[in-house]
Amino acid sequence: MSSPEAQLLGDFLLAPAGLRDFVTLRQFVDIFPAAHRTNPAVQDVYRELHRLRERDIELVRHAIADEIKRSQRLRREYARERRRLDDATVAGLDPRALSMEAELSGARPKQPHTLATVHASVEKACQSLEVQIAAIEAENATALLEVQDVVGALSDLRHGRFSQPASGEDLGEEVLATLKRLEAACSKPAD
């Protein structure tokens, strides 16, 4: 049974590939001017093109076979590396200590995913991402409200309206305090 790679490459690169699959001798002869259609060299050219085409198809078949062998080797190397990483120990820790820690903590060794377990894992990951996105959106909304509050407080300066501050402080001190709040809101590091 051929591999899916062989089937895909063969379907894409070889079918229909032969010269006779897309132009017959009669159609080929009809391409030439009427005076040259009966010339025996036209048939020789068609045969030569057919031979060259068949040689190219055979080269492609060999290249496909080589690619399949290479992909099988890569697959084996990938599986070997994955097993090595799964069995790797943490530097400086005894494998027995790690297995005892896993038993005591209730952690189970990683099992390869199956079609059934992948769906549950993907759903769990999606839910976790949705929670993180909601938290980030809430933080952004809070920061936006803070900035809008500060900008609103500074809008009187922009429009030249200087009313007595509600706190009873000097106008200059209130402006400085508001600017410091704006700077703090804008420079707050993202978590």
PDB file of C-alpha atoms in Angstrom:
ATOM      1  CA  MET A   1       0.000   0.000   0.000  1.00  0.00           C
ATOM      2  CA  SER A   2       1.395   3.381  -0.928  1.00  0.00           C
ATOM      3  CA  SER A   3       1.787   6.164   1.577  1.00  0.00           C
ATOM      4  CA  PRO A   4      -0.395   9.282   1.488  1.00  0.00           C
ATOM      5  CA  GLU A   5       2.671  11.314   0.449  1.00  0.00           C
ATOM      6  CA  ALA A   6       3.299   9.008  -2.534  1.00  0.00           C
ATOM      7  CA  GLN A   7      -0.366   9.197  -3.526  1.00  0.00           C
ATOM      8  CA  LEU A   8      -0.451  12.989  -3.251  1.00  0.00           C
ATOM      9  CA  LEU A   9       2.805  13.556  -5.133  1.00  0.00           C
ATOM     10  CA  GLY A  10       1.880  11.015  -7.800  1.00  0.00           C
ATOM     11  CA  ASP A  11      -1.564  12.526  -8.333  1.00  0.00           C
ATOM     12  CA  PHE A  12      -0.137  16.029  -8.525  1.00  0.00           C
ATOM     13  CA  LEU A  13       3.015  15.418 -10.570  1.00  0.00           C
ATOM     14  CA  LEU A  14       2.194  12.405 -12.745  1.00  0.00           C
ATOM     15  CA  ALA A  15      -1.476  12.195 -13.661  1.00  0.00           C
ATOM     16  CA  PRO A  16      -2.014  12.677 -16.625  1.00  0.00           C
ATOM     17  CA  ALA A  17       1.619  13.009 -17.593  1.00  0.00           C
ATOM     18  CA  GLY A  18       2.184  10.950 -20.725  1.00  0.00           C
ATOM     19  CA  LEU A  19       2.248  12.755 -24.051  1.00  0.00           C
ATOM     20  CA  ARG A  20      -0.482  10.479 -25.404  1.00  0.00           C
ATOM     21  CA  ASP A  21      -2.712  11.454 -22.467  1.00  0.00           C
ATOM     22  CA  PHE A  22      -3.167  14.978 -23.742  1.00  0.00           C
ATOM     23  CA  VAL A  23      -2.236  14.961 -27.460  1.00  0.00           C
ATOM     24  CA  THR A  24      -2.667  12.109 -29.896  1.00  0.00           C
ATOM     25  CA  LEU A  25      -0.522  11.551 -32.987  1.00  0.00           C
ATOM     26  CA  ARG A  26      -3.403  12.779 -35.164  1.00  0.00           C
ATOM     27  CA  GLN A  27      -3.740  16.012 -33.134  1.00  0.00           C
ATOM     28  CA  PHE A  28       0.039  16.481 -33.228  1.00  0.00           C
ATOM     29  CA  VAL A  29       0.149  16.047 -37.011  1.00  0.00           C
ATOM     30  CA  ASP A  30      -2.701  18.565 -37.408  1.00  0.00           C
ATOM     31  CA  ILE A  31      -0.522  21.231 -35.750  1.00  0.00           C
ATOM     32  CA  PHE A  32       1.817  21.283 -38.761  1.00  0.00           C
ATOM     33  CA  PRO A  33       1.041  23.013 -42.070  1.00  0.00           C
ATOM     34  CA  ALA A  34      -0.872  20.808 -44.503  1.00  0.00           C
ATOM     35  CA  ALA A  35       2.133  20.425 -46.823  1.00  0.00           C
ATOM     36  CA  HIS A  36       4.263  18.846 -44.049  1.00  0.00           C
ATOM     37  CA  ARG A  37       1.675  16.599 -42.359  1.00  0.00           C
ATOM     38  CA  THR A  38       2.599  13.554 -44.434  1.00  0.00           C
ATOM     39  CA  ASN A  39       6.322  13.976 -43.826  1.00  0.00           C
ATOM     40  CA  PRO A  40       7.635  10.915 -41.866  1.00  0.00           C
ATOM     41  CA  ALA A  41       9.794  13.236 -39.754  1.00  0.00           C
ATOM     42  CA  VAL A  42       6.607  14.517 -38.046  1.00  0.00           C
ATOM     43  CA  GLN A  43       5.943  11.025 -36.664  1.00  0.00           C
ATOM     44  CA  ASP A  44       9.607  10.734 -35.646  1.00  0.00           C
ATOM     45  CA  VAL A  45       9.368  14.029 -33.762  1.00  0.00           C
ATOM     46  CA  TYR A  46       6.213  12.817 -32.005  1.00  0.00           C
ATOM     47  CA  ARG A  47       7.911   9.527 -30.994  1.00  0.00           C
ATOM     48  CA  GLU A  48      10.985  11.414 -29.761  1.00  0.00           C
ATOM     49  CA  LEU A  49       8.829  13.786 -27.709  1.00  0.00           C
ATOM     50  CA  HIS A  50       6.962  10.782 -26.299  1.00  0.00           C
ATOM     51  CA  ARG A  51      10.255   9.073 -25.379  1.00  0.00           C
ATOM     52  CA  LEU A  52      11.597  12.234 -23.705  1.00  0.00           C
ATOM     53  CA  ARG A  53       8.341  12.701 -21.831  1.00  0.00           C
ATOM     54  CA  GLU A  54       8.383   9.090 -20.586  1.00  0.00           C
ATOM     55  CA  ARG A  55      11.994   9.525 -19.438  1.00  0.00           C
ATOM     56  CA  ASP A  56      11.029  12.681 -17.510  1.00  0.00           C
ATOM     57  CA  ILE A  57       8.073  10.866 -15.938  1.00  0.00           C
ATOM     58  CA  GLU A  58      10.370   8.067 -14.814  1.00  0.00           C
ATOM     59  CA  LEU A  59      12.762  10.614 -13.281  1.00  0.00           C
ATOM     60  CA  VAL A  60       9.835  12.155 -11.393  1.00  0.00           C
ATOM     61  CA  ARG A  61       8.772   8.686 -10.155  1.00  0.00           C
ATOM     62  CA  HIS A  62      12.283   8.080  -8.824  1.00  0.00           C
ATOM     63  CA  ALA A  63      12.309  11.516  -7.182  1.00  0.00           C
ATOM     64  CA  ILE A  64       8.969  10.748  -5.525  1.00  0.00           C
ATOM     65  CA  ALA A  65      10.312   7.422  -4.229  1.00  0.00           C
ATOM     66  CA  ASP A  66      13.407   9.184  -2.867  1.00  0.00           C
ATOM     67  CA  GLU A  67      11.233  11.816  -1.188  1.00  0.00           C
ATOM     68  CA  ILE A  68       9.093   9.113   0.447  1.00  0.00           C
ATOM     69  CA  LYS A  69      12.222   7.394   1.794  1.00  0.00           C
ATOM     70  CA  ARG A  70      13.491  10.726   3.100  1.00  0.00           C
ATOM     71  CA  SER A  71      10.172  11.537   4.759  1.00  0.00           C
ATOM     72  CA  GLN A  72      10.102   8.119   6.453  1.00  0.00           C
ATOM     73  CA  ARG A  73      13.625   8.712   7.780  1.00  0.00           C
ATOM     74  CA  LEU A  74      12.616  12.175   9.028  1.00  0.00           C
ATOM     75  CA  ARG A  75       9.526  10.714  10.687  1.00  0.00           C
ATOM     76  CA  ARG A  76      11.667   8.116  12.516  1.00  0.00           C
ATOM     77  CA  GLU A  77      14.141  10.812  13.601  1.00  0.00           C
ATOM     78  CA  TYR A  78      11.310  13.005  14.853  1.00  0.00           C
ATOM     79  CA  ALA A  79       9.782  10.126  16.839  1.00  0.00           C
ATOM     80  CA  ARG A  80      13.195   9.249  18.312  1.00  0.00           C
ATOM     81  CA  GLU A  81      13.810  12.880  19.322  1.00  0.00           C
ATOM     82  CA  ARG A  82      10.349  13.178  20.843  1.00  0.00           C
ATOM     83  CA  ARG A  83      10.897  10.003  22.881  1.00  0.00           C
ATOM     84  CA  ARG A  84      14.272  11.341  23.992  1.00  0.00           C
ATOM     85  CA  LEU A  85      12.732  14.642  25.126  1.00  0.00           C
ATOM     86  CA  ASP A  86       9.876  12.864  26.904  1.00  0.00           C
ATOM     87  CA  ASP A  87      12.360  10.650  28.751  1.00  0.00           C
ATOM     88  CA  ALA A  88      14.813  13.457  29.490  1.00  0.00           C
ATOM     89  CA  THR A  89      15.586  14.219  33.086  1.00  0.00           C
ATOM     90  CA  VAL A  90      16.150  17.581  34.676  1.00  0.00           C
ATOM     91  CA  ALA A  91      19.848  18.302  35.151  1.00  0.00           C
ATOM     92  CA  GLY A  92      20.962  17.480  38.680  1.00  0.00           C
ATOM     93  CA  LEU A  93      17.852  15.473  39.598  1.00  0.00           C
ATOM     94  CA  ASP A  94      17.721  11.754  40.048  1.00  0.00           C
ATOM     95  CA  PRO A  95      15.139   9.998  37.818  1.00  0.00           C
ATOM     96  CA  ARG A  96      13.912   8.076  40.882  1.00  0.00           C
ATOM     97  CA  ALA A  97      13.408  11.352  42.731  1.00  0.00           C
ATOM     98  CA  LEU A  98      11.432  12.686  39.795  1.00  0.00           C
ATOM     99  CA  SER A  99       9.208   9.603  39.683  1.00  0.00           C
ATOM    100  CA  MET A 100       8.632   9.823  43.467  1.00  0.00           C
ATOM    101  CA  GLU A 101       7.757  13.506  43.093  1.00  0.00           C
ATOM    102  CA  ALA A 102       5.308  12.641  40.332  1.00  0.00           C
ATOM    103  CA  GLU A 103       3.693   9.956  42.503  1.00  0.00           C
ATOM    104  CA  LEU A 104       3.439  12.213  45.536  1.00  0.00           C
ATOM    105  CA  SER A 105       2.065  15.171  43.587  1.00  0.00           C
ATOM    106  CA  GLY A 106      -0.389  13.003  41.686  1.00  0.00           C
ATOM    107  CA  ALA A 107       1.067  14.083  38.351  1.00  0.00           C
ATOM    108  CA  ARG A 108       0.787  11.435  35.708  1.00  0.00           C
ATOM    109  CA  PRO A 109       3.380  10.944  32.991  1.00  0.00           C
ATOM    110  CA  LYS A 110       2.441  12.490  29.680  1.00  0.00           C
ATOM    111  CA  GLN A 111       0.548  10.133  27.444  1.00  0.00           C
ATOM    112  CA  PRO A 112       0.444  10.736  23.721  1.00  0.00           C
ATOM    113  CA  HIS A 113      -2.735  12.432  22.597  1.00  0.00           C
ATOM    114  CA  THR A 114      -5.477  10.507  20.913  1.00  0.00           C
ATOM    115  CA  LEU A 115      -8.252  11.984  18.844  1.00  0.00           C
ATOM    116  CA  ALA A 116     -10.524  11.959  21.889  1.00  0.00           C
ATOM    117  CA  THR A 117      -8.010  13.612  24.251  1.00  0.00           C
ATOM    118  CA  VAL A 118      -6.925  16.263  21.782  1.00  0.00           C
ATOM    119  CA  HIS A 119     -10.416  17.737  21.609  1.00  0.00           C
ATOM    120  CA  ALA A 120     -10.634  18.088  25.406  1.00  0.00           C
ATOM    121  CA  SER A 121      -7.150  19.645  25.575  1.00  0.00           C
ATOM    122  CA  VAL A 122      -7.947  22.130  22.829  1.00  0.00           C
ATOM    123  CA  GLU A 123     -11.220  23.091  24.529  1.00  0.00           C
ATOM    124  CA  LYS A 124      -9.399  23.616  27.842  1.00  0.00           C
ATOM    125  CA  ALA A 125      -6.731  25.735  26.136  1.00  0.00           C
ATOM    126  CA  CYS A 126      -9.417  27.814  24.370  1.00  0.00           C
ATOM    127  CA  GLN A 127     -11.232  28.457  27.646  1.00  0.00           C
ATOM    128  CA  SER A 128      -7.972  29.480  29.309  1.00  0.00           C
ATOM    129  CA  LEU A 129      -7.195  31.885  26.470  1.00  0.00           C
ATOM    130  CA  GLU A 130     -10.707  33.364  26.624  1.00  0.00           C
ATOM    131  CA  VAL A 131     -10.281  34.011  30.370  1.00  0.00           C
ATOM    132  CA  GLN A 132      -6.898  35.661  29.758  1.00  0.00           C
ATOM    133  CA  ILE A 133      -8.330  37.787  26.947  1.00  0.00           C
ATOM    134  CA  ALA A 134     -11.229  38.900  29.161  1.00  0.00           C
ATOM    135  CA  ALA A 135      -8.806  39.863  31.936  1.00  0.00           C
ATOM    136  CA  ILE A 136      -6.640  41.859  29.518  1.00  0.00           C
ATOM    137  CA  GLU A 137      -9.706  43.599  28.071  1.00  0.00           C
ATOM    138  CA  ALA A 138     -10.850  44.515  31.592  1.00  0.00           C
ATOM    139  CA  GLU A 139      -7.400  45.934  32.397  1.00  0.00           C
ATOM    140  CA  ASN A 140      -7.429  47.894  29.139  1.00  0.00           C
ATOM    141  CA  ALA A 141     -10.904  49.259  29.865  1.00  0.00           C
ATOM    142  CA  THR A 142      -9.810  50.349  33.353  1.00  0.00           C
ATOM    143  CA  ALA A 143      -6.693  52.029  31.975  1.00  0.00           C
ATOM    144  CA  LEU A 144      -8.769  53.745  29.276  1.00  0.00           C
ATOM    145  CA  LEU A 145     -11.209  55.066  31.875  1.00  0.00           C
ATOM    146  CA  GLU A 146      -8.318  56.404  33.956  1.00  0.00           C
ATOM    147  CA  VAL A 147      -6.806  58.161  30.945  1.00  0.00           C
ATOM    148  CA  GLN A 148     -10.205  59.554  29.878  1.00  0.00           C
ATOM    149  CA  ASP A 149     -10.796  60.828  33.425  1.00  0.00           C
ATOM    150  CA  VAL A 150      -7.441  62.590  33.489  1.00  0.00           C
ATOM    151  CA  VAL A 151      -7.899  64.022  29.976  1.00  0.00           C
ATOM    152  CA  GLY A 152     -11.352  65.229  30.956  1.00  0.00           C
ATOM    153  CA  ALA A 153      -9.888  66.921  34.004  1.00  0.00           C
ATOM    154  CA  LEU A 154      -7.293  68.618  31.778  1.00  0.00           C
ATOM    155  CA  SER A 155      -9.831  69.678  29.145  1.00  0.00           C
ATOM    156  CA  ASP A 156     -10.516  72.926  30.980  1.00  0.00           C
ATOM    157  CA  LEU A 157      -6.925  73.955  30.328  1.00  0.00           C
ATOM    158  CA  ARG A 158      -7.294  73.189  26.644  1.00  0.00           C
ATOM    159  CA  HIS A 159     -10.432  75.290  26.290  1.00  0.00           C
ATOM    160  CA  GLY A 160      -9.265  78.100  28.556  1.00  0.00           C
ATOM    161  CA  ARG A 161     -11.911  77.574  31.230  1.00  0.00           C
ATOM    162  CA  PHE A 162     -10.366  77.928  34.647  1.00  0.00           C
ATOM    163  CA  SER A 163     -12.876  77.199  37.360  1.00  0.00           C
ATOM    164  CA  GLN A 164     -12.101  76.893  41.019  1.00  0.00           C
ATOM    165  CA  PRO A 165     -10.904  73.305  41.666  1.00  0.00           C
ATOM    166  CA  ALA A 166     -13.233  71.120  43.708  1.00  0.00           C
ATOM    167  CA  SER A 167     -10.456  70.247  46.119  1.00  0.00           C
ATOM    168  CA  GLY A 168      -9.901  73.881  46.995  1.00  0.00           C
ATOM    169  CA  GLU A 169      -6.218  73.672  46.031  1.00  0.00           C
ATOM    170  CA  ASP A 170      -4.382  76.135  43.888  1.00  0.00           C
ATOM    171  CA  LEU A 171      -5.104  75.658  40.162  1.00  0.00           C
ATOM    172  CA  GLY A 172      -1.417  75.072  39.342  1.00  0.00           C
ATOM    173  CA  GLU A 173      -1.107  72.382  42.008  1.00  0.00           C
ATOM    174  CA  GLU A 174      -4.264  70.673  40.744  1.00  0.00           C
ATOM    175  CA  VAL A 175      -2.921  70.712  37.160  1.00  0.00           C
ATOM    176  CA  LEU A 176       0.368  69.207  38.317  1.00  0.00           C
ATOM    177  CA  ALA A 177      -1.433  66.517  40.311  1.00  0.00           C
ATOM    178  CA  THR A 178      -3.640  65.689  37.329  1.00  0.00           C
ATOM    179  CA  LEU A 179      -0.642  65.523  34.998  1.00  0.00           C
ATOM    180  CA  LYS A 180       1.116  63.178  37.417  1.00  0.00           C
ATOM    181  CA  ARG A 181      -1.985  60.931  37.468  1.00  0.00           C
ATOM    182  CA  LEU A 182      -1.967  60.930  33.658  1.00  0.00           C
ATOM    183  CA  GLU A 183       1.727  60.086  33.552  1.00  0.00           C
ATOM    184  CA  ALA A 184       1.211  57.268  36.073  1.00  0.00           C
ATOM    185  CA  ALA A 185      -1.713  55.862  34.095  1.00  0.00           C
ATOM    186  CA  CYS A 186       0.225  55.969  30.836  1.00  0.00           C
ATOM    187  CA  SER A 187       3.462  54.552  32.222  1.00  0.00           C
ATOM    188  CA  LYS A 188       1.848  51.728  34.179  1.00  0.00           C
ATOM    189  CA  PRO A 189       3.631  48.532  33.006  1.00  0.00           C
ATOM    190  CA  ALA A 190       1.507  45.915  31.288  1.00  0.00           C
ATOM    191  CA  ASP A 191       1.326  42.655  33.251  1.00  0.00           C
TER     192      ASP A 191
END
